[in-house]
C-alpha atoms as an extended CHARMM CRD file, in Angstrom:
* protein
*
       210  EXT
         1         1  MET       CA            -17.1750000000       14.6320000000       13.0940000000  PROA      1               0.0000000000
         2         2  GLU       CA            -13.9790000000       15.9650000000       11.3010000000  PROA      2               0.0000000000
         3         3  THR       CA            -12.4660000000       16.3080000000       14.7840000000  PROA      3               0.0000000000
         4         4  LYS       CA            -12.0990000000       12.6050000000       14.9430000000  PROA      4               0.0000000000
         5         5  PRO       CA             -8.3020000000       11.8630000000       14.6370000000  PROA      5               0.0000000000
         6         6  LEU       CA             -6.9720000000        9.5740000000       11.8440000000  PROA      6               0.0000000000
         7         7  VAL       CA             -4.9040000000        6.8560000000       13.6780000000  PROA      7               0.0000000000
         8         8  VAL       CA             -2.0700000000        5.3770000000       11.7430000000  PROA      8               0.0000000000
         9         9  ILE       CA             -0.5110000000        2.2160000000       13.0300000000  PROA      9               0.0000000000
        10        10  VAL       CA              2.7860000000        1.1570000000       11.2690000000  PROA      10              0.0000000000
        11        11  GLY       CA              5.4250000000       -1.5640000000       11.9360000000  PROA      11              0.0000000000
        12        12  PRO       CA              7.2670000000       -4.4540000000       10.3720000000  PROA      12              0.0000000000
        13        13  THR       CA              5.8610000000       -7.7290000000        9.3670000000  PROA      13              0.0000000000
        14        14  ALA       CA              4.6520000000       -9.8560000000       12.3940000000  PROA      14              0.0000000000
        15        15  SER       CA              5.0030000000       -6.8590000000       14.7890000000  PROA      15              0.0000000000
        16        16  GLY       CA              1.4340000000       -7.1040000000       15.9580000000  PROA      16              0.0000000000
        17        17  LYS       CA             -0.1700000000       -4.1660000000       14.0900000000  PROA      17              0.0000000000
        18        18  THR       CA             -3.5460000000       -5.9350000000       13.3510000000  PROA      18              0.0000000000
        19        19  ALA       CA             -4.0030000000       -7.1220000000       16.8800000000  PROA      19              0.0000000000
        20        20  LEU       CA             -3.1840000000       -3.6140000000       18.3790000000  PROA      20              0.0000000000
        21        21  ALA       CA             -5.5830000000       -1.9260000000       15.7860000000  PROA      21              0.0000000000
        22        22  ILE       CA             -8.4130000000       -4.4050000000       16.7290000000  PROA      22              0.0000000000
        23        23  LYS       CA             -7.8580000000       -3.7300000000       20.3440000000  PROA      23              0.0000000000
        24        24  LEU       CA             -7.8990000000        0.0850000000       20.0120000000  PROA      24              0.0000000000
        25        25  ALA       CA            -10.7560000000        0.0560000000       17.5980000000  PROA      25              0.0000000000
        26        26  LEU       CA            -12.9170000000       -1.9490000000       20.0070000000  PROA      26              0.0000000000
        27        27  GLU       CA            -11.9790000000        0.2180000000       22.9490000000  PROA      27              0.0000000000
        28        28  PHE       CA            -12.5060000000        3.5380000000       21.2570000000  PROA      28              0.0000000000
        29        29  GLY       CA            -15.0620000000        2.7590000000       18.5560000000  PROA      29              0.0000000000
        30        30  GLY       CA            -13.1470000000        2.6450000000       15.3870000000  PROA      30              0.0000000000
        31        31  GLU       CA            -13.0200000000        0.9980000000       11.9000000000  PROA      31              0.0000000000
        32        32  ILE       CA             -9.7810000000       -0.3310000000       10.2100000000  PROA      32              0.0000000000
        33        33  ILE       CA             -8.4820000000        0.4410000000        6.7310000000  PROA      33              0.0000000000
        34        34  CYS       CA             -5.8630000000       -2.0460000000        5.6290000000  PROA      34              0.0000000000
        35        35  ALA       CA             -3.0490000000       -0.2750000000        3.9270000000  PROA      35              0.0000000000
        36        36  ASP       CA             -1.5600000000       -3.2840000000        2.2110000000  PROA      36              0.0000000000
        37        37  SER       CA             -0.7610000000       -3.5530000000       -1.5840000000  PROA      37              0.0000000000
        38        38  ARG       CA             -1.5390000000       -7.3310000000       -1.4910000000  PROA      38              0.0000000000
        39        39  THR       CA             -4.5550000000       -7.7100000000        0.6210000000  PROA      39              0.0000000000
        40        40  VAL       CA             -6.5770000000       -5.6080000000       -1.9020000000  PROA      40              0.0000000000
        41        41  TYR       CA             -6.5450000000       -8.5880000000       -4.0590000000  PROA      41              0.0000000000
        42        42  LYS       CA             -9.4210000000      -11.2880000000       -3.8340000000  PROA      42              0.0000000000
        43        43  GLY       CA             -8.3660000000      -14.8930000000       -3.2280000000  PROA      43              0.0000000000
        44        44  LEU       CA             -4.8530000000      -14.0790000000       -1.9110000000  PROA      44              0.0000000000
        45        45  ASP       CA             -5.8280000000      -14.8530000000        1.7290000000  PROA      45              0.0000000000
        46        46  ILE       CA             -3.1240000000      -17.0490000000        3.1490000000  PROA      46              0.0000000000
        47        47  GLY       CA             -0.0050000000      -15.5230000000        1.4430000000  PROA      47              0.0000000000
        48        48  THR       CA             -0.8580000000      -12.0970000000        2.3700000000  PROA      48              0.0000000000
        49        49  ALA       CA             -1.7850000000      -12.8260000000        6.0110000000  PROA      49              0.0000000000
        50        50  LYS       CA             -5.0550000000      -11.1520000000        5.4510000000  PROA      50              0.0000000000
        51        51  PRO       CA             -7.0590000000      -10.4580000000        8.7470000000  PROA      51              0.0000000000
        52        52  SER       CA             -9.1500000000      -13.5630000000        9.6250000000  PROA      52              0.0000000000
        53        53  ARG       CA            -12.6770000000      -13.7590000000        9.2750000000  PROA      53              0.0000000000
        54        54  GLU       CA            -12.9260000000      -13.6290000000       13.0580000000  PROA      54              0.0000000000
        55        55  ASP       CA            -10.9500000000      -10.4340000000       13.2400000000  PROA      55              0.0000000000
        56        56  GLN       CA            -13.0830000000       -8.9650000000       10.5980000000  PROA      56              0.0000000000
        57        57  SER       CA            -16.3070000000       -9.9550000000       12.5560000000  PROA      57              0.0000000000
        58        58  LEU       CA            -14.9710000000       -8.0300000000       15.5690000000  PROA      58              0.0000000000
        59        59  VAL       CA            -14.2020000000       -4.8540000000       13.7940000000  PROA      59              0.0000000000
        60        60  GLN       CA            -15.1960000000       -3.5840000000       10.3430000000  PROA      60              0.0000000000
        61        61  HSD       CA            -12.0870000000       -3.8280000000        7.9140000000  PROA      61              0.0000000000
        62        62  TRP       CA            -11.8970000000       -1.8510000000        4.7790000000  PROA      62              0.0000000000
        63        63  GLY       CA             -9.3490000000       -2.2160000000        1.9060000000  PROA      63              0.0000000000
        64        64  LEU       CA             -9.7130000000       -5.9650000000        1.5170000000  PROA      64              0.0000000000
        65        65  ASP       CA            -10.7320000000       -7.8970000000       -1.6190000000  PROA      65              0.0000000000
        66        66  LEU       CA            -11.0470000000       -4.8560000000       -3.7310000000  PROA      66              0.0000000000
        67        67  VAL       CA             -9.8550000000       -6.2790000000       -7.2470000000  PROA      67              0.0000000000
        68        68  GLU       CA             -9.0480000000       -9.5260000000       -8.9350000000  PROA      68              0.0000000000
        69        69  PRO       CA             -5.3450000000      -10.5500000000       -9.0270000000  PROA      69              0.0000000000
        70        70  ASN       CA             -4.9260000000       -9.6650000000      -12.6790000000  PROA      70              0.0000000000
        71        71  GLU       CA             -6.3260000000       -6.1100000000      -12.1840000000  PROA      71              0.0000000000
        72        72  ARG       CA             -4.2280000000       -2.9530000000      -11.7860000000  PROA      72              0.0000000000
        73        73  PHE       CA             -4.4610000000       -1.2200000000       -8.4500000000  PROA      73              0.0000000000
        74        74  THR       CA             -2.1300000000        1.5890000000       -7.6840000000  PROA      74              0.0000000000
        75        75  ALA       CA             -1.0400000000        3.7150000000       -4.8690000000  PROA      75              0.0000000000
        76        76  ALA       CA             -3.0830000000        6.5550000000       -6.3540000000  PROA      76              0.0000000000
        77        77  ASP       CA             -6.1920000000        4.2600000000       -6.4640000000  PROA      77              0.0000000000
        78        78  PHE       CA             -5.6910000000        3.3780000000       -2.7270000000  PROA      78              0.0000000000
        79        79  LYS       CA             -5.3260000000        7.1070000000       -1.7970000000  PROA      79              0.0000000000
        80        80  GLN       CA             -8.6850000000        7.8780000000       -3.4820000000  PROA      80              0.0000000000
        81        81  TYR       CA            -10.3670000000        4.8640000000       -1.8520000000  PROA      81              0.0000000000
        82        82  ALA       CA             -8.9400000000        5.3650000000        1.6540000000  PROA      82              0.0000000000
        83        83  THR       CA             -9.7650000000        9.1790000000        1.6700000000  PROA      83              0.0000000000
        84        84  GLN       CA            -13.3220000000        8.2880000000        0.9320000000  PROA      84              0.0000000000
        85        85  LYS       CA            -13.3860000000        5.6610000000        3.6760000000  PROA      85              0.0000000000
        86        86  ILE       CA            -11.8080000000        8.0160000000        6.0920000000  PROA      86              0.0000000000
        87        87  LYS       CA            -14.6600000000       10.5060000000        5.4760000000  PROA      87              0.0000000000
        88        88  GLU       CA            -17.3690000000        7.7720000000        5.7340000000  PROA      88              0.0000000000
        89        89  ILE       CA            -16.0290000000        6.4900000000        9.1170000000  PROA      89              0.0000000000
        90        90  ARG       CA            -15.9050000000        9.8550000000       10.5830000000  PROA      90              0.0000000000
        91        91  SER       CA            -19.3550000000       10.6470000000        9.3090000000  PROA      91              0.0000000000
        92        92  ARG       CA            -20.5000000000        7.5890000000       11.4320000000  PROA      92              0.0000000000
        93        93  GLY       CA            -18.8880000000        9.3260000000       14.4770000000  PROA      93              0.0000000000
        94        94  ARG       CA            -16.1880000000        6.6150000000       14.5790000000  PROA      94              0.0000000000
        95        95  ILE       CA            -12.4270000000        6.7300000000       14.5980000000  PROA      95              0.0000000000
        96        96  PRO       CA            -10.5930000000        5.7180000000       11.3290000000  PROA      96              0.0000000000
        97        97  PHE       CA             -7.5750000000        3.3680000000       11.9350000000  PROA      97              0.0000000000
        98        98  LEU       CA             -4.9950000000        3.1250000000        8.9460000000  PROA      98              0.0000000000
        99        99  VAL       CA             -2.9010000000        0.0190000000        9.4000000000  PROA      99              0.0000000000
       100       100  GLY       CA             -0.0900000000       -0.9880000000        7.2210000000  PROA      100             0.0000000000
       101       101  GLY       CA              1.6800000000       -2.3470000000        5.5730000000  PROA      101             0.0000000000
       102       102  THR       CA              2.7590000000       -0.7660000000        2.4150000000  PROA      102             0.0000000000
       103       103  GLY       CA              4.8110000000        2.3280000000        2.9750000000  PROA      103             0.0000000000
       104       104  LEU       CA              3.6370000000        4.2120000000       -0.1710000000  PROA      104             0.0000000000
       105       105  TYR       CA             -0.0100000000        3.6910000000        0.6280000000  PROA      105             0.0000000000
       106       106  VAL       CA              0.5120000000        4.9790000000        4.1230000000  PROA      106             0.0000000000
       107       107  ASP       CA              2.5990000000        7.9330000000        3.0300000000  PROA      107             0.0000000000
       108       108  GLY       CA              0.2330000000        8.8310000000        0.2710000000  PROA      108             0.0000000000
       109       109  ILE       CA             -2.4390000000        9.5250000000        2.9320000000  PROA      109             0.0000000000
       110       110  VAL       CA             -0.0630000000       10.8900000000        5.6850000000  PROA      110             0.0000000000
       111       111  PHE       CA              1.6600000000       13.3400000000        3.4620000000  PROA      111             0.0000000000
       112       112  ASP       CA             -1.2500000000       13.9420000000        0.9670000000  PROA      112             0.0000000000
       113       113  PHE       CA              0.3780000000       12.7510000000       -2.1000000000  PROA      113             0.0000000000
       114       114  GLN       CA             -0.8970000000       14.2820000000       -5.3160000000  PROA      114             0.0000000000
       115       115  PHE       CA             -0.2850000000       11.5350000000       -7.9350000000  PROA      115             0.0000000000
       116       116  GLY       CA              0.2310000000       12.2900000000      -11.5970000000  PROA      116             0.0000000000
       117       117  THR       CA             -1.9360000000       11.2920000000      -14.5340000000  PROA      117             0.0000000000
       118       118  LYS       CA             -2.9280000000        7.5410000000      -15.1210000000  PROA      118             0.0000000000
       119       119  ILE       CA             -0.6490000000        5.2480000000      -17.1850000000  PROA      119             0.0000000000
       120       120  ASP       CA             -0.7390000000        5.3240000000      -21.0120000000  PROA      120             0.0000000000
       121       121  GLU       CA             -1.0260000000        1.4620000000      -21.5470000000  PROA      121             0.0000000000
       122       122  LYS       CA             -0.0730000000        1.8000000000      -25.2150000000  PROA      122             0.0000000000
       123       123  PHE       CA              3.0990000000        3.8370000000      -24.5010000000  PROA      123             0.0000000000
       124       124  ARG       CA              4.0690000000        1.4550000000      -21.6330000000  PROA      124             0.0000000000
       125       125  ALA       CA              3.7640000000       -1.5430000000      -24.0460000000  PROA      125             0.0000000000
       126       126  GLU       CA              6.1960000000        0.0110000000      -26.4060000000  PROA      126             0.0000000000
       127       127  LEU       CA              8.5660000000        0.8350000000      -23.6640000000  PROA      127             0.0000000000
       128       128  GLU       CA              8.3890000000       -2.7480000000      -22.2870000000  PROA      128             0.0000000000
       129       129  LYS       CA              9.6650000000       -3.9670000000      -25.7510000000  PROA      129             0.0000000000
       130       130  MET       CA             12.8050000000       -1.9210000000      -25.3650000000  PROA      130             0.0000000000
       131       131  THR       CA             16.0790000000       -3.2270000000      -23.9770000000  PROA      131             0.0000000000
       132       132  VAL       CA             17.8110000000       -1.5460000000      -20.9460000000  PROA      132             0.0000000000
       133       133  GLU       CA             20.2870000000        0.0750000000      -23.1540000000  PROA      133             0.0000000000
       134       134  GLU       CA             17.5250000000        1.4070000000      -25.4120000000  PROA      134             0.0000000000
       135       135  LEU       CA             15.6210000000        2.8690000000      -22.4780000000  PROA      135             0.0000000000
       136       136  GLN       CA             18.8500000000        4.4350000000      -21.1950000000  PROA      136             0.0000000000
       137       137  LYS       CA             19.2740000000        6.0270000000      -24.6330000000  PROA      137             0.0000000000
       138       138  TYR       CA             15.6530000000        7.3260000000      -24.7360000000  PROA      138             0.0000000000
       139       139  CYS       CA             16.2110000000        8.9030000000      -21.1860000000  PROA      139             0.0000000000
       140       140  ASN       CA             19.3850000000       10.6800000000      -22.4400000000  PROA      140             0.0000000000
       141       141  GLU       CA             17.6920000000       11.8670000000      -25.5730000000  PROA      141             0.0000000000
       142       142  HSD       CA             14.6100000000       13.2640000000      -23.7970000000  PROA      142             0.0000000000
       143       143  ASN       CA             16.1670000000       14.8310000000      -20.7660000000  PROA      143             0.0000000000
       144       144  VAL       CA             14.6960000000       12.2020000000      -18.4340000000  PROA      144             0.0000000000
       145       145  GLN       CA             16.7200000000       11.8040000000      -15.2450000000  PROA      145             0.0000000000
       146       146  LEU       CA             18.0120000000        8.1950000000      -14.8360000000  PROA      146             0.0000000000
       147       147  PRO       CA             16.8820000000        6.3160000000      -11.7950000000  PROA      147             0.0000000000
       148       148  GLU       CA             19.3720000000        5.3520000000       -9.1410000000  PROA      148             0.0000000000
       149       149  ASN       CA             19.3540000000        1.8000000000      -10.4610000000  PROA      149             0.0000000000
       150       150  ASN       CA             19.6240000000        2.6360000000      -14.1140000000  PROA      150             0.0000000000
       151       151  LYS       CA             20.1530000000       -1.0170000000      -15.2110000000  PROA      151             0.0000000000
       152       152  ASN       CA             16.5510000000       -2.0380000000      -13.9230000000  PROA      152             0.0000000000
       153       153  GLN       CA             14.0280000000       -1.9790000000      -16.8360000000  PROA      153             0.0000000000
       154       154  ARG       CA             10.9910000000       -1.3730000000      -14.6480000000  PROA      154             0.0000000000
       155       155  TYR       CA             12.7920000000        1.5870000000      -13.0110000000  PROA      155             0.0000000000
       156       156  LEU       CA             13.6950000000        3.0700000000      -16.2500000000  PROA      156             0.0000000000
       157       157  ILE       CA             10.2520000000        2.8650000000      -17.6040000000  PROA      157             0.0000000000
       158       158  ARG       CA              8.8320000000        4.3710000000      -14.5390000000  PROA      158             0.0000000000
       159       159  SER       CA             11.2080000000        7.3870000000      -14.7410000000  PROA      159             0.0000000000
       160       160  ILE       CA             10.1250000000        7.8720000000      -18.4230000000  PROA      160             0.0000000000
       161       161  GLU       CA              6.4710000000        7.6930000000      -17.5550000000  PROA      161             0.0000000000
       162       162  GLN       CA              6.8680000000       10.0910000000      -14.5870000000  PROA      162             0.0000000000
       163       163  ASN       CA              8.9260000000       12.6890000000      -16.6440000000  PROA      163             0.0000000000
       164       164  GLY       CA              7.0700000000       16.0510000000      -16.6050000000  PROA      164             0.0000000000
       165       165  ILE       CA              4.2900000000       14.8750000000      -14.3910000000  PROA      165             0.0000000000
       166       166  ASN       CA              3.7330000000       17.0180000000      -11.4180000000  PROA      166             0.0000000000
       167       167  ASN       CA              3.8220000000       14.5350000000       -8.4440000000  PROA      167             0.0000000000
       168       168  SER       CA              3.8720000000       16.4730000000       -5.1800000000  PROA      168             0.0000000000
       169       169  ARG       CA              3.5100000000       15.7460000000       -1.3910000000  PROA      169             0.0000000000
       170       170  LYS       CA              3.5100000000       17.8590000000        1.7910000000  PROA      170             0.0000000000
       171       171  ASN       CA              6.7280000000       18.1010000000        3.6790000000  PROA      171             0.0000000000
       172       172  GLU       CA              4.9070000000       17.5700000000        7.0930000000  PROA      172             0.0000000000
       173       173  PRO       CA              2.1670000000       15.0420000000        8.0200000000  PROA      173             0.0000000000
       174       174  ILE       CA             -1.6200000000       16.1990000000        7.5740000000  PROA      174             0.0000000000
       175       175  ASN       CA             -3.3300000000       17.6980000000       10.6390000000  PROA      175             0.0000000000
       176       176  ASN       CA             -5.5180000000       15.7090000000       13.1640000000  PROA      176             0.0000000000
       177       177  LEU       CA             -3.1950000000       12.5950000000       12.9220000000  PROA      177             0.0000000000
       178       178  ILE       CA             -1.8930000000       10.1440000000       15.5660000000  PROA      178             0.0000000000
       179       179  ILE       CA              0.9060000000        7.7670000000       14.3730000000  PROA      179             0.0000000000
       180       180  VAL       CA              1.8130000000        4.7370000000       16.2430000000  PROA      180             0.0000000000
       181       181  GLY       CA              4.9960000000        3.0220000000       15.2570000000  PROA      181             0.0000000000
       182       182  ILE       CA              5.5590000000       -0.4540000000       16.6500000000  PROA      182             0.0000000000
       183       183  THR       CA              9.0790000000       -1.5990000000       17.5360000000  PROA      183             0.0000000000
       184       184  THR       CA              9.7710000000       -5.3010000000       18.4990000000  PROA      184             0.0000000000
       185       185  ASP       CA             12.9880000000       -6.9640000000       19.7390000000  PROA      185             0.0000000000
       186       186  LYS       CA             14.7000000000       -8.3580000000       16.6830000000  PROA      186             0.0000000000
       187       187  LYS       CA             14.8160000000      -11.9260000000       18.1470000000  PROA      187             0.0000000000
       188       188  ILE       CA             11.0560000000      -11.9130000000       19.0550000000  PROA      188             0.0000000000
       189       189  LEU       CA             10.2180000000      -10.6140000000       15.5670000000  PROA      189             0.0000000000
       190       190  ARG       CA             12.4630000000      -13.2860000000       13.8290000000  PROA      190             0.0000000000
       191       191  SER       CA             10.6480000000      -15.8710000000       15.7700000000  PROA      191             0.0000000000
       192       192  ARG       CA              7.2230000000      -14.6360000000       14.8870000000  PROA      192             0.0000000000
       193       193  ILE       CA              8.1690000000      -14.3940000000       11.1800000000  PROA      193             0.0000000000
       194       194  GLU       CA              9.4480000000      -17.9880000000       11.2870000000  PROA      194             0.0000000000
       195       195  GLU       CA              6.3250000000      -19.1640000000       12.9430000000  PROA      195             0.0000000000
       196       196  ARG       CA              4.2730000000      -17.2410000000       10.4070000000  PROA      196             0.0000000000
       197       197  ALA       CA              6.2480000000      -18.8370000000        7.4320000000  PROA      197             0.0000000000
       198       198  ASP       CA              5.5710000000      -22.3320000000        8.8610000000  PROA      198             0.0000000000
       199       199  ASN       CA              1.7960000000      -21.5380000000        9.3510000000  PROA      199             0.0000000000
       200       200  LEU       CA              1.6750000000      -20.3100000000        5.6510000000  PROA      200             0.0000000000
       201       201  PHE       CA              2.8280000000      -23.5900000000        4.2950000000  PROA      201             0.0000000000
       202       202  SER       CA              0.7700000000      -25.5820000000        6.6120000000  PROA      202             0.0000000000
       203       203  SER       CA             -2.2280000000      -23.6890000000        5.6970000000  PROA      203             0.0000000000
       204       204  GLY       CA             -1.9040000000      -24.3190000000        1.9490000000  PROA      204             0.0000000000
       205       205  VAL       CA             -0.1750000000      -21.2310000000        0.6410000000  PROA      205             0.0000000000
       206       206  ILE       CA              1.2600000000      -23.2240000000       -2.4790000000  PROA      206             0.0000000000
       207       207  GLU       CA             -2.2460000000      -24.3730000000       -3.4500000000  PROA      207             0.0000000000
       208       208  GLU       CA             -3.4930000000      -20.7560000000       -3.0790000000  PROA      208             0.0000000000
       209       209  ALA       CA             -0.6320000000      -19.3800000000       -5.2590000000  PROA      209             0.0000000000
       210       210  LYS       CA             -1.4230000000      -22.1250000000       -7.9710000000  PROA      210             0.0000000000
């Protein structure tokens, strides 16, 4: 069963990733893992363009509605989840389709990211109280390399948290992998995005967000 390839489908918003994934999964006997950092949240269906109930009834989808909107869910959490689902799908003699979405989620699987330790919430709370200038000073005093955007508080905090953690990744994609990249004419893509935006508002995205 391990010989079943992992098929990764990537492309910009509204390029047709979901439709292609469903078509291929139906034809070749597959299940879809959604690699999207927003569709993991329950209740955020309209604004995230989550696959419809009809789509989900055609092909088994994974990676949807995993946590509440106020819960933390990281790229490391997704990698652990998706890796397990890939094994389970293959054990059923089916083909896993990873469809996204969020670049870090996809790359975490494709390049086998080894993520560092979990965030120290107490330490983060202390850092969040500091100004940009104080964070920059902390970096200089503790030999922390400043991020490219060193005036962004969030980037500075992340650099401090990651200092000394052994994050690693492969230089080449993992084995037994097929990557499908969708390219769409810019005019067509823009038209689709405008249509999707109109549909979001007419479908009640404001009420969902509230």
